[in-house]
């Protein structure tokens, strides 16, 4: 399921996070599918269970998995995850606009920047 690349300079837990994120977004792991237990993954990969737990904690914080007490961790729905990420982005964008207004950025400058971004996407 997951393989660790010991030549990769990233920490092992980051590699695990990356692999699971890709498997979830690609649909290899389905919504509400049970994740392997921390102990099972640690034995399978021959690594410390704390490393797996750290990866699972980050995956949960990012919304890729959720935990049911006493039952384990499960895959979140990618569609809901995308909607959640969009909502978070909109909040950040709103905050940035407020900061820009405080700094004297005009509405026209904001519109020009938006138009530039969307025009680049059409090329």
PDB file of C-alpha atoms in Angstrom:
ATOM      1  CA  UNK A   1       0.000   0.000   0.000  1.00  0.00           C
ATOM      2  CA  UNK A   2       2.636   2.547   1.102  1.00  0.00           C
ATOM      3  CA  UNK A   3       6.338   2.401   0.464  1.00  0.00           C
ATOM      4  CA  UNK A   4       8.963   4.513   2.160  1.00  0.00           C
ATOM      5  CA  UNK A   5      11.738   5.983   0.019  1.00  0.00           C
ATOM      6  CA  UNK A   6      14.795   6.194   2.241  1.00  0.00           C
ATOM      7  CA  UNK A   7      16.553   8.288  -0.415  1.00  0.00           C
ATOM      8  CA  UNK A   8      13.828  10.945  -0.105  1.00  0.00           C
ATOM      9  CA  UNK A   9      15.102  13.804   2.083  1.00  0.00           C
ATOM     10  CA  UNK A  10      11.630  14.389   3.565  1.00  0.00           C
ATOM     11  CA  UNK A  11      10.786  12.884   6.944  1.00  0.00           C
ATOM     12  CA  UNK A  12       8.999   9.518   6.828  1.00  0.00           C
ATOM     13  CA  UNK A  13       5.768  10.916   8.274  1.00  0.00           C
ATOM     14  CA  UNK A  14       5.611  13.507   5.448  1.00  0.00           C
ATOM     15  CA  UNK A  15       6.016  10.746   2.855  1.00  0.00           C
ATOM     16  CA  UNK A  16       3.172   8.816   4.490  1.00  0.00           C
ATOM     17  CA  UNK A  17       0.962  11.914   4.491  1.00  0.00           C
ATOM     18  CA  UNK A  18       1.747  12.567   0.826  1.00  0.00           C
ATOM     19  CA  UNK A  19       0.957   8.973  -0.220  1.00  0.00           C
ATOM     20  CA  UNK A  20      -2.346   8.868   1.664  1.00  0.00           C
ATOM     21  CA  UNK A  21      -3.432  12.288   0.377  1.00  0.00           C
ATOM     22  CA  UNK A  22      -2.841  11.132  -3.203  1.00  0.00           C
ATOM     23  CA  UNK A  23      -4.668   7.836  -2.653  1.00  0.00           C
ATOM     24  CA  UNK A  24      -7.652   9.675  -1.177  1.00  0.00           C
ATOM     25  CA  UNK A  25      -7.815  12.349  -3.896  1.00  0.00           C
ATOM     26  CA  UNK A  26      -7.399   9.752  -6.673  1.00  0.00           C
ATOM     27  CA  UNK A  27     -10.198   7.630  -5.252  1.00  0.00           C
ATOM     28  CA  UNK A  28      -8.004   4.638  -4.404  1.00  0.00           C
ATOM     29  CA  UNK A  29      -9.261   5.003  -0.835  1.00  0.00           C
ATOM     30  CA  UNK A  30     -13.020   5.523  -0.764  1.00  0.00           C
ATOM     31  CA  UNK A  31     -15.004   7.827   1.560  1.00  0.00           C
ATOM     32  CA  UNK A  32     -15.708   6.200   4.929  1.00  0.00           C
ATOM     33  CA  UNK A  33     -13.238   3.373   4.210  1.00  0.00           C
ATOM     34  CA  UNK A  34     -11.390   2.308   7.349  1.00  0.00           C
ATOM     35  CA  UNK A  35      -7.720   3.286   7.430  1.00  0.00           C
ATOM     36  CA  UNK A  36      -5.157   0.703   8.532  1.00  0.00           C
ATOM     37  CA  UNK A  37      -4.540   0.880  12.274  1.00  0.00           C
ATOM     38  CA  UNK A  38      -1.472   2.709  13.528  1.00  0.00           C
ATOM     39  CA  UNK A  39      -0.046  -0.536  14.880  1.00  0.00           C
ATOM     40  CA  UNK A  40      -0.742  -2.397  11.612  1.00  0.00           C
ATOM     41  CA  UNK A  41       0.926   0.321   9.496  1.00  0.00           C
ATOM     42  CA  UNK A  42       3.917   0.494  11.825  1.00  0.00           C
ATOM     43  CA  UNK A  43       4.433  -3.263  11.591  1.00  0.00           C
ATOM     44  CA  UNK A  44       3.922  -3.280   7.813  1.00  0.00           C
ATOM     45  CA  UNK A  45       6.465  -0.486   7.279  1.00  0.00           C
ATOM     46  CA  UNK A  46       8.774  -1.521  10.137  1.00  0.00           C
ATOM     47  CA  UNK A  47       8.730   1.954  11.639  1.00  0.00           C
ATOM     48  CA  UNK A  48       7.833   3.480  14.988  1.00  0.00           C
ATOM     49  CA  UNK A  49       4.059   3.723  15.641  1.00  0.00           C
ATOM     50  CA  UNK A  50       4.570   7.348  16.741  1.00  0.00           C
ATOM     51  CA  UNK A  51       5.576   8.180  13.152  1.00  0.00           C
ATOM     52  CA  UNK A  52       2.310   6.750  11.825  1.00  0.00           C
ATOM     53  CA  UNK A  53       0.331   8.499  14.562  1.00  0.00           C
ATOM     54  CA  UNK A  54       1.939  11.825  13.629  1.00  0.00           C
ATOM     55  CA  UNK A  55       1.005  11.305   9.967  1.00  0.00           C
ATOM     56  CA  UNK A  56      -2.582  10.375  10.890  1.00  0.00           C
ATOM     57  CA  UNK A  57      -2.855  13.437  13.139  1.00  0.00           C
ATOM     58  CA  UNK A  58      -1.772  15.727  10.292  1.00  0.00           C
ATOM     59  CA  UNK A  59      -4.122  13.977   7.844  1.00  0.00           C
ATOM     60  CA  UNK A  60      -6.978  14.518  10.281  1.00  0.00           C
ATOM     61  CA  UNK A  61      -6.078  18.189  10.808  1.00  0.00           C
ATOM     62  CA  UNK A  62      -6.066  18.650   7.024  1.00  0.00           C
ATOM     63  CA  UNK A  63      -9.470  16.984   6.754  1.00  0.00           C
ATOM     64  CA  UNK A  64      -8.397  13.893   4.802  1.00  0.00           C
ATOM     65  CA  UNK A  65      -9.426  11.455   7.525  1.00  0.00           C
ATOM     66  CA  UNK A  66     -11.606  11.453  10.615  1.00  0.00           C
ATOM     67  CA  UNK A  67     -11.438   9.376  13.768  1.00  0.00           C
ATOM     68  CA  UNK A  68     -14.242   7.505  15.479  1.00  0.00           C
ATOM     69  CA  UNK A  69     -13.298   6.828  19.091  1.00  0.00           C
ATOM     70  CA  UNK A  70     -12.862   3.117  19.684  1.00  0.00           C
ATOM     71  CA  UNK A  71     -13.289   2.241  15.989  1.00  0.00           C
ATOM     72  CA  UNK A  72     -10.332   3.838  14.224  1.00  0.00           C
ATOM     73  CA  UNK A  73      -9.680   6.319  11.437  1.00  0.00           C
ATOM     74  CA  UNK A  74     -11.705   6.602   8.248  1.00  0.00           C
ATOM     75  CA  UNK A  75     -11.336   8.356   4.882  1.00  0.00           C
ATOM     76  CA  UNK A  76     -13.161  11.670   4.495  1.00  0.00           C
ATOM     77  CA  UNK A  77     -15.217  12.474   1.413  1.00  0.00           C
ATOM     78  CA  UNK A  78     -12.960  14.313  -1.111  1.00  0.00           C
ATOM     79  CA  UNK A  79     -15.918  16.389  -2.382  1.00  0.00           C
ATOM     80  CA  UNK A  80     -16.573  17.657   1.139  1.00  0.00           C
ATOM     81  CA  UNK A  81     -12.840  18.194   1.574  1.00  0.00           C
ATOM     82  CA  UNK A  82     -12.713  20.348  -1.590  1.00  0.00           C
ATOM     83  CA  UNK A  83     -15.715  22.362  -0.402  1.00  0.00           C
ATOM     84  CA  UNK A  84     -14.060  22.860   2.985  1.00  0.00           C
ATOM     85  CA  UNK A  85     -10.808  23.985   1.332  1.00  0.00           C
ATOM     86  CA  UNK A  86     -12.742  26.428  -0.898  1.00  0.00           C
ATOM     87  CA  UNK A  87     -14.499  27.909   2.143  1.00  0.00           C
ATOM     88  CA  UNK A  88     -11.157  28.306   3.950  1.00  0.00           C
ATOM     89  CA  UNK A  89      -9.649  29.956   0.882  1.00  0.00           C
ATOM     90  CA  UNK A  90     -12.556  32.400   0.610  1.00  0.00           C
ATOM     91  CA  UNK A  91     -12.076  33.373   4.263  1.00  0.00           C
ATOM     92  CA  UNK A  92      -8.360  33.990   3.651  1.00  0.00           C
ATOM     93  CA  UNK A  93      -9.149  35.968   0.496  1.00  0.00           C
ATOM     94  CA  UNK A  94     -11.684  38.089   2.381  1.00  0.00           C
ATOM     95  CA  UNK A  95      -9.104  38.784   5.098  1.00  0.00           C
ATOM     96  CA  UNK A  96      -6.528  39.731   2.444  1.00  0.00           C
ATOM     97  CA  UNK A  97      -8.960  42.146   0.830  1.00  0.00           C
ATOM     98  CA  UNK A  98      -9.570  43.779   4.207  1.00  0.00           C
ATOM     99  CA  UNK A  99      -5.832  44.111   4.761  1.00  0.00           C
ATOM    100  CA  UNK A 100      -5.421  45.556   1.271  1.00  0.00           C
ATOM    101  CA  UNK A 101      -8.149  48.107   1.952  1.00  0.00           C
ATOM    102  CA  UNK A 102      -6.348  49.124   5.156  1.00  0.00           C
ATOM    103  CA  UNK A 103      -3.136  49.560   3.145  1.00  0.00           C
ATOM    104  CA  UNK A 104      -4.890  51.759   0.577  1.00  0.00           C
ATOM    105  CA  UNK A 105      -5.315  49.228  -2.222  1.00  0.00           C
ATOM    106  CA  UNK A 106      -8.194  50.417  -4.385  1.00  0.00           C
ATOM    107  CA  UNK A 107     -11.144  48.395  -5.664  1.00  0.00           C
ATOM    108  CA  UNK A 108      -9.864  48.970  -9.214  1.00  0.00           C
ATOM    109  CA  UNK A 109      -6.455  47.519  -8.310  1.00  0.00           C
ATOM    110  CA  UNK A 110      -8.167  44.451  -6.844  1.00  0.00           C
ATOM    111  CA  UNK A 111     -10.315  44.038  -9.959  1.00  0.00           C
ATOM    112  CA  UNK A 112      -7.258  44.415 -12.203  1.00  0.00           C
ATOM    113  CA  UNK A 113      -5.411  41.746 -10.213  1.00  0.00           C
ATOM    114  CA  UNK A 114      -8.401  39.364 -10.433  1.00  0.00           C
ATOM    115  CA  UNK A 115      -8.750  39.967 -14.164  1.00  0.00           C
ATOM    116  CA  UNK A 116      -5.045  39.314 -14.667  1.00  0.00           C
ATOM    117  CA  UNK A 117      -5.260  35.997 -12.800  1.00  0.00           C
ATOM    118  CA  UNK A 118      -8.303  34.829 -14.730  1.00  0.00           C
ATOM    119  CA  UNK A 119      -6.910  35.987 -18.088  1.00  0.00           C
ATOM    120  CA  UNK A 120      -3.709  33.992 -17.451  1.00  0.00           C
ATOM    121  CA  UNK A 121      -5.858  30.910 -16.844  1.00  0.00           C
ATOM    122  CA  UNK A 122      -7.344  31.204 -20.365  1.00  0.00           C
ATOM    123  CA  UNK A 123      -3.971  31.180 -22.137  1.00  0.00           C
TER     124      UNK A 123
END
